[in-house]
């Protein structure tokens, strides 16, 4: 996301239970982003991918996340993804729960 688009998304009010357009959700997938010393900015255990996304939003150095079986990887980039059944990866915005994977 560009800084301008990221700011615009942050300023938009959150509307519960609204489905985001497919174009906004294209960066979410059942996959993993590269996780290494260059991309990893944090790790926590969370119950859901949504909680992982919320942790990412709380960090200025986090732009993407990968969640798998209660493991939340906070990442500064996601140049590509690899298939990972049961994983969820995506950006800090839009809300994951408004997208259909």
Short mmCIF file of N, CA and C in Angstrom, two decimals:
data_model
loop_
_atom_site.label_atom_id
_atom_site.label_comp_id
_atom_site.label_asym_id
_atom_site.label_seq_id
_atom_site.Cartn_x
_atom_site.Cartn_y
_atom_site.Cartn_z
N UNK A 1 0.84 -1.19 0.00
CA UNK A 1 0.00 0.00 0.00
C UNK A 1 0.87 1.24 0.00
N UNK A 2 0.46 2.23 -0.73
CA UNK A 2 1.18 3.48 -0.73
C UNK A 2 0.85 4.21 0.57
N UNK A 3 1.71 5.10 1.03
CA UNK A 3 1.40 5.84 2.26
C UNK A 3 0.08 6.59 2.17
N UNK A 4 -0.24 7.14 0.99
CA UNK A 4 -1.50 7.88 0.84
C UNK A 4 -2.69 6.95 0.97
N UNK A 5 -2.64 5.80 0.28
CA UNK A 5 -3.74 4.85 0.35
C UNK A 5 -3.88 4.30 1.76
N UNK A 6 -2.75 4.02 2.42
CA UNK A 6 -2.80 3.52 3.78
C UNK A 6 -3.48 4.54 4.70
N UNK A 7 -3.15 5.82 4.55
CA UNK A 7 -3.76 6.87 5.36
C UNK A 7 -5.24 6.96 5.07
N UNK A 8 -5.62 6.88 3.80
CA UNK A 8 -7.04 6.94 3.45
C UNK A 8 -7.81 5.79 4.08
N UNK A 9 -7.23 4.59 4.06
CA UNK A 9 -7.89 3.44 4.66
C UNK A 9 -8.02 3.60 6.17
N UNK A 10 -7.00 4.16 6.81
CA UNK A 10 -7.03 4.35 8.25
C UNK A 10 -8.08 5.38 8.65
N UNK A 11 -8.33 6.37 7.80
CA UNK A 11 -9.27 7.43 8.12
C UNK A 11 -10.71 7.04 7.85
N UNK A 12 -10.92 5.97 7.09
CA UNK A 12 -12.29 5.55 6.80
C UNK A 12 -12.91 4.93 8.04
N UNK A 13 -14.17 5.26 8.32
CA UNK A 13 -14.81 4.66 9.48
C UNK A 13 -15.03 3.17 9.28
N UNK A 14 -14.96 2.42 10.36
CA UNK A 14 -15.18 1.00 10.30
C UNK A 14 -16.67 0.73 10.36
N UNK A 15 -17.17 -0.02 9.40
CA UNK A 15 -18.58 -0.38 9.37
C UNK A 15 -18.66 -1.89 9.57
N UNK A 16 -19.25 -2.34 10.69
CA UNK A 16 -19.27 -3.77 10.95
C UNK A 16 -20.12 -4.54 9.94
N UNK A 17 -19.69 -5.76 9.66
CA UNK A 17 -20.42 -6.72 8.83
C UNK A 17 -20.63 -6.24 7.40
N UNK A 18 -19.71 -5.46 6.88
CA UNK A 18 -19.77 -5.04 5.49
C UNK A 18 -18.75 -5.88 4.73
N UNK A 19 -19.15 -6.44 3.61
CA UNK A 19 -18.23 -7.23 2.81
C UNK A 19 -17.44 -6.28 1.92
N UNK A 20 -16.12 -6.39 1.98
CA UNK A 20 -15.24 -5.56 1.18
C UNK A 20 -15.21 -6.10 -0.25
N UNK A 21 -15.02 -5.24 -1.21
CA UNK A 21 -14.98 -5.69 -2.60
C UNK A 21 -13.81 -6.63 -2.82
N UNK A 22 -13.95 -7.51 -3.79
CA UNK A 22 -12.89 -8.48 -4.08
C UNK A 22 -11.57 -7.79 -4.41
N UNK A 23 -11.64 -6.63 -5.05
CA UNK A 23 -10.41 -5.92 -5.40
C UNK A 23 -9.63 -5.53 -4.15
N UNK A 24 -10.34 -5.17 -3.08
CA UNK A 24 -9.68 -4.80 -1.84
C UNK A 24 -9.11 -6.01 -1.11
N UNK A 25 -9.62 -7.19 -1.39
CA UNK A 25 -9.26 -8.40 -0.66
C UNK A 25 -8.24 -9.28 -1.39
N UNK A 26 -7.74 -8.83 -2.53
CA UNK A 26 -6.87 -9.69 -3.33
C UNK A 26 -5.55 -10.04 -2.65
N UNK A 27 -5.14 -9.28 -1.66
CA UNK A 27 -3.86 -9.56 -1.01
C UNK A 27 -3.98 -10.56 0.13
N UNK A 28 -5.19 -11.00 0.45
CA UNK A 28 -5.38 -12.06 1.46
C UNK A 28 -5.40 -13.41 0.75
N UNK A 29 -4.75 -14.40 1.36
CA UNK A 29 -4.74 -15.72 0.74
C UNK A 29 -4.41 -16.79 1.78
N UNK A 30 -4.72 -18.01 1.40
CA UNK A 30 -4.36 -19.17 2.23
C UNK A 30 -2.94 -19.55 1.83
N UNK A 31 -2.00 -18.79 2.37
CA UNK A 31 -0.61 -18.91 1.97
C UNK A 31 0.28 -18.34 3.08
N UNK A 32 1.58 -18.42 2.87
CA UNK A 32 2.54 -17.81 3.79
C UNK A 32 3.41 -16.82 3.03
N UNK A 33 3.67 -15.72 3.68
CA UNK A 33 4.66 -14.76 3.18
C UNK A 33 6.04 -15.27 3.58
N UNK A 34 7.10 -14.78 2.96
CA UNK A 34 8.45 -15.15 3.41
C UNK A 34 8.65 -14.71 4.86
N UNK A 35 9.10 -15.62 5.70
CA UNK A 35 9.36 -15.31 7.10
C UNK A 35 10.85 -15.57 7.34
N UNK A 36 11.60 -14.50 7.50
CA UNK A 36 13.04 -14.62 7.76
C UNK A 36 13.52 -13.39 8.54
N UNK A 37 14.80 -13.31 8.78
CA UNK A 37 15.34 -12.22 9.60
C UNK A 37 15.15 -10.85 8.95
N UNK A 38 14.95 -10.81 7.64
CA UNK A 38 14.73 -9.54 6.96
C UNK A 38 13.28 -9.06 7.01
N UNK A 39 12.33 -9.98 7.15
CA UNK A 39 10.92 -9.62 7.11
C UNK A 39 10.22 -9.66 8.47
N UNK A 40 10.69 -10.49 9.39
CA UNK A 40 10.02 -10.68 10.67
C UNK A 40 10.28 -9.51 11.63
N UNK A 41 9.19 -8.87 12.07
CA UNK A 41 9.32 -7.77 13.03
C UNK A 41 8.67 -8.11 14.37
N UNK A 42 8.00 -9.25 14.44
CA UNK A 42 7.39 -9.66 15.70
C UNK A 42 6.73 -11.02 15.58
N UNK A 43 6.53 -11.67 16.73
CA UNK A 43 5.87 -12.97 16.79
C UNK A 43 5.04 -13.02 18.06
N UNK A 44 3.83 -13.51 17.95
CA UNK A 44 2.95 -13.70 19.12
C UNK A 44 2.06 -14.89 18.86
N UNK A 45 1.46 -15.41 19.91
CA UNK A 45 0.41 -16.41 19.77
C UNK A 45 -0.93 -15.70 19.84
N UNK A 46 -1.82 -15.99 18.90
CA UNK A 46 -3.16 -15.41 18.89
C UNK A 46 -4.16 -16.51 18.57
N UNK A 47 -5.39 -16.30 18.99
CA UNK A 47 -6.45 -17.28 18.74
C UNK A 47 -6.92 -17.27 17.29
N UNK A 48 -6.87 -16.11 16.65
CA UNK A 48 -7.41 -15.98 15.30
C UNK A 48 -6.49 -15.14 14.41
N UNK A 49 -6.70 -15.29 13.10
CA UNK A 49 -5.97 -14.46 12.14
C UNK A 49 -6.36 -13.00 12.30
N UNK A 50 -7.62 -12.74 12.65
CA UNK A 50 -8.06 -11.36 12.85
C UNK A 50 -7.27 -10.71 13.99
N UNK A 51 -7.06 -11.43 15.09
CA UNK A 51 -6.26 -10.88 16.20
C UNK A 51 -4.83 -10.61 15.74
N UNK A 52 -4.31 -11.47 14.91
CA UNK A 52 -2.96 -11.28 14.37
C UNK A 52 -2.91 -10.00 13.54
N UNK A 53 -3.92 -9.80 12.68
CA UNK A 53 -3.98 -8.58 11.87
C UNK A 53 -4.04 -7.34 12.76
N UNK A 54 -4.82 -7.42 13.84
CA UNK A 54 -4.94 -6.28 14.75
C UNK A 54 -3.60 -5.98 15.43
N UNK A 55 -2.83 -7.01 15.78
CA UNK A 55 -1.49 -6.78 16.34
C UNK A 55 -0.59 -6.07 15.32
N UNK A 56 -0.71 -6.48 14.07
CA UNK A 56 0.08 -5.84 13.02
C UNK A 56 -0.25 -4.36 12.92
N UNK A 57 -1.53 -4.04 12.98
CA UNK A 57 -1.94 -2.63 12.90
C UNK A 57 -1.38 -1.79 14.04
N UNK A 58 -1.10 -2.42 15.16
CA UNK A 58 -0.59 -1.70 16.32
C UNK A 58 0.89 -1.41 16.27
N UNK A 59 1.56 -1.86 15.23
CA UNK A 59 3.00 -1.65 15.10
C UNK A 59 3.29 -0.83 13.85
N UNK A 60 4.10 0.18 13.98
CA UNK A 60 4.43 1.02 12.83
C UNK A 60 5.33 0.29 11.82
N UNK A 61 6.04 -0.74 12.27
CA UNK A 61 6.95 -1.46 11.37
C UNK A 61 6.30 -2.68 10.72
N UNK A 62 5.02 -2.93 10.97
CA UNK A 62 4.33 -4.09 10.42
C UNK A 62 3.39 -3.67 9.30
N UNK A 63 3.49 -4.35 8.16
CA UNK A 63 2.60 -4.09 7.03
C UNK A 63 1.84 -5.33 6.59
N UNK A 64 2.34 -6.52 6.93
CA UNK A 64 1.71 -7.78 6.57
C UNK A 64 1.80 -8.75 7.74
N UNK A 65 0.99 -9.79 7.67
CA UNK A 65 1.05 -10.83 8.69
C UNK A 65 0.82 -12.18 8.03
N UNK A 66 1.32 -13.22 8.70
CA UNK A 66 0.97 -14.60 8.38
C UNK A 66 0.56 -15.26 9.67
N UNK A 67 -0.57 -15.94 9.65
CA UNK A 67 -1.10 -16.63 10.83
C UNK A 67 -1.28 -18.10 10.49
N UNK A 68 -0.84 -18.97 11.42
CA UNK A 68 -1.00 -20.41 11.23
C UNK A 68 -1.06 -21.09 12.59
N UNK A 69 -2.17 -21.77 12.87
CA UNK A 69 -2.34 -22.55 14.10
C UNK A 69 -1.91 -21.77 15.34
N UNK A 70 -2.48 -20.61 15.54
CA UNK A 70 -2.26 -19.75 16.71
C UNK A 70 -0.89 -19.06 16.72
N UNK A 71 -0.13 -19.17 15.65
CA UNK A 71 1.16 -18.50 15.54
C UNK A 71 1.00 -17.29 14.62
N UNK A 72 1.35 -16.13 15.14
CA UNK A 72 1.17 -14.88 14.42
C UNK A 72 2.53 -14.28 14.11
N UNK A 73 2.84 -14.20 12.84
CA UNK A 73 4.10 -13.63 12.37
C UNK A 73 3.82 -12.23 11.83
N UNK A 74 4.46 -11.24 12.40
CA UNK A 74 4.29 -9.84 11.99
C UNK A 74 5.45 -9.48 11.07
N UNK A 75 5.11 -8.95 9.91
CA UNK A 75 6.10 -8.80 8.84
C UNK A 75 6.14 -7.39 8.28
N UNK A 76 7.32 -6.96 7.85
CA UNK A 76 7.44 -5.63 7.26
C UNK A 76 7.23 -5.65 5.75
N UNK A 77 7.17 -6.83 5.15
CA UNK A 77 6.92 -6.94 3.71
C UNK A 77 6.43 -8.34 3.37
N UNK A 78 5.90 -8.47 2.17
CA UNK A 78 5.45 -9.76 1.66
C UNK A 78 5.60 -9.71 0.14
N UNK A 79 6.79 -9.98 -0.33
CA UNK A 79 7.10 -9.86 -1.76
C UNK A 79 6.39 -10.92 -2.60
N UNK A 80 6.12 -12.09 -2.01
CA UNK A 80 5.43 -13.17 -2.70
C UNK A 80 4.83 -14.07 -1.63
N UNK A 81 3.99 -15.00 -2.04
CA UNK A 81 3.43 -15.97 -1.10
C UNK A 81 3.62 -17.37 -1.65
N UNK A 82 3.59 -18.35 -0.74
CA UNK A 82 3.63 -19.75 -1.10
C UNK A 82 2.41 -20.42 -0.48
N UNK A 83 1.82 -21.35 -1.20
CA UNK A 83 0.65 -22.06 -0.71
C UNK A 83 0.93 -22.67 0.66
N UNK A 84 -0.04 -22.55 1.55
CA UNK A 84 0.10 -23.08 2.91
C UNK A 84 -1.30 -23.37 3.44
N UNK A 85 -1.80 -24.59 3.26
CA UNK A 85 -3.13 -24.93 3.75
C UNK A 85 -3.28 -24.63 5.24
N UNK A 86 -4.30 -23.87 5.57
CA UNK A 86 -4.55 -23.49 6.96
C UNK A 86 -3.93 -22.17 7.37
N UNK A 87 -3.04 -21.63 6.56
CA UNK A 87 -2.42 -20.34 6.84
C UNK A 87 -3.33 -19.22 6.33
N UNK A 88 -3.16 -18.04 6.90
CA UNK A 88 -3.79 -16.83 6.39
C UNK A 88 -2.73 -15.75 6.36
N UNK A 89 -2.56 -15.14 5.21
CA UNK A 89 -1.61 -14.04 5.06
C UNK A 89 -2.29 -12.86 4.39
N UNK A 90 -1.86 -11.67 4.78
CA UNK A 90 -2.40 -10.48 4.16
C UNK A 90 -1.87 -9.21 4.78
N UNK A 91 -2.37 -8.08 4.29
CA UNK A 91 -1.94 -6.77 4.78
C UNK A 91 -2.68 -6.36 6.04
N UNK A 92 -2.27 -5.25 6.61
CA UNK A 92 -2.94 -4.76 7.81
C UNK A 92 -4.33 -4.20 7.54
N UNK A 93 -4.61 -3.78 6.31
CA UNK A 93 -5.94 -3.31 5.89
C UNK A 93 -6.26 -3.88 4.53
N UNK A 94 -7.53 -4.12 4.22
CA UNK A 94 -8.77 -3.88 4.98
C UNK A 94 -8.99 -4.97 6.03
N UNK A 95 -10.09 -4.87 6.77
CA UNK A 95 -10.40 -5.85 7.80
C UNK A 95 -10.53 -7.24 7.19
N UNK A 96 -9.77 -8.17 7.74
CA UNK A 96 -9.81 -9.55 7.26
C UNK A 96 -11.22 -10.14 7.32
N UNK A 97 -11.96 -9.84 8.37
CA UNK A 97 -13.28 -10.45 8.52
C UNK A 97 -14.32 -9.90 7.55
N UNK A 98 -13.98 -8.90 6.76
CA UNK A 98 -14.90 -8.42 5.72
C UNK A 98 -14.59 -9.05 4.37
N UNK A 99 -13.55 -9.87 4.31
CA UNK A 99 -13.14 -10.52 3.07
C UNK A 99 -13.47 -12.01 3.14
N UNK A 100 -13.74 -12.58 1.99
CA UNK A 100 -13.99 -14.01 1.89
C UNK A 100 -12.77 -14.64 1.27
N UNK A 101 -12.14 -15.56 2.01
CA UNK A 101 -10.95 -16.24 1.47
C UNK A 101 -11.34 -17.44 0.64
#
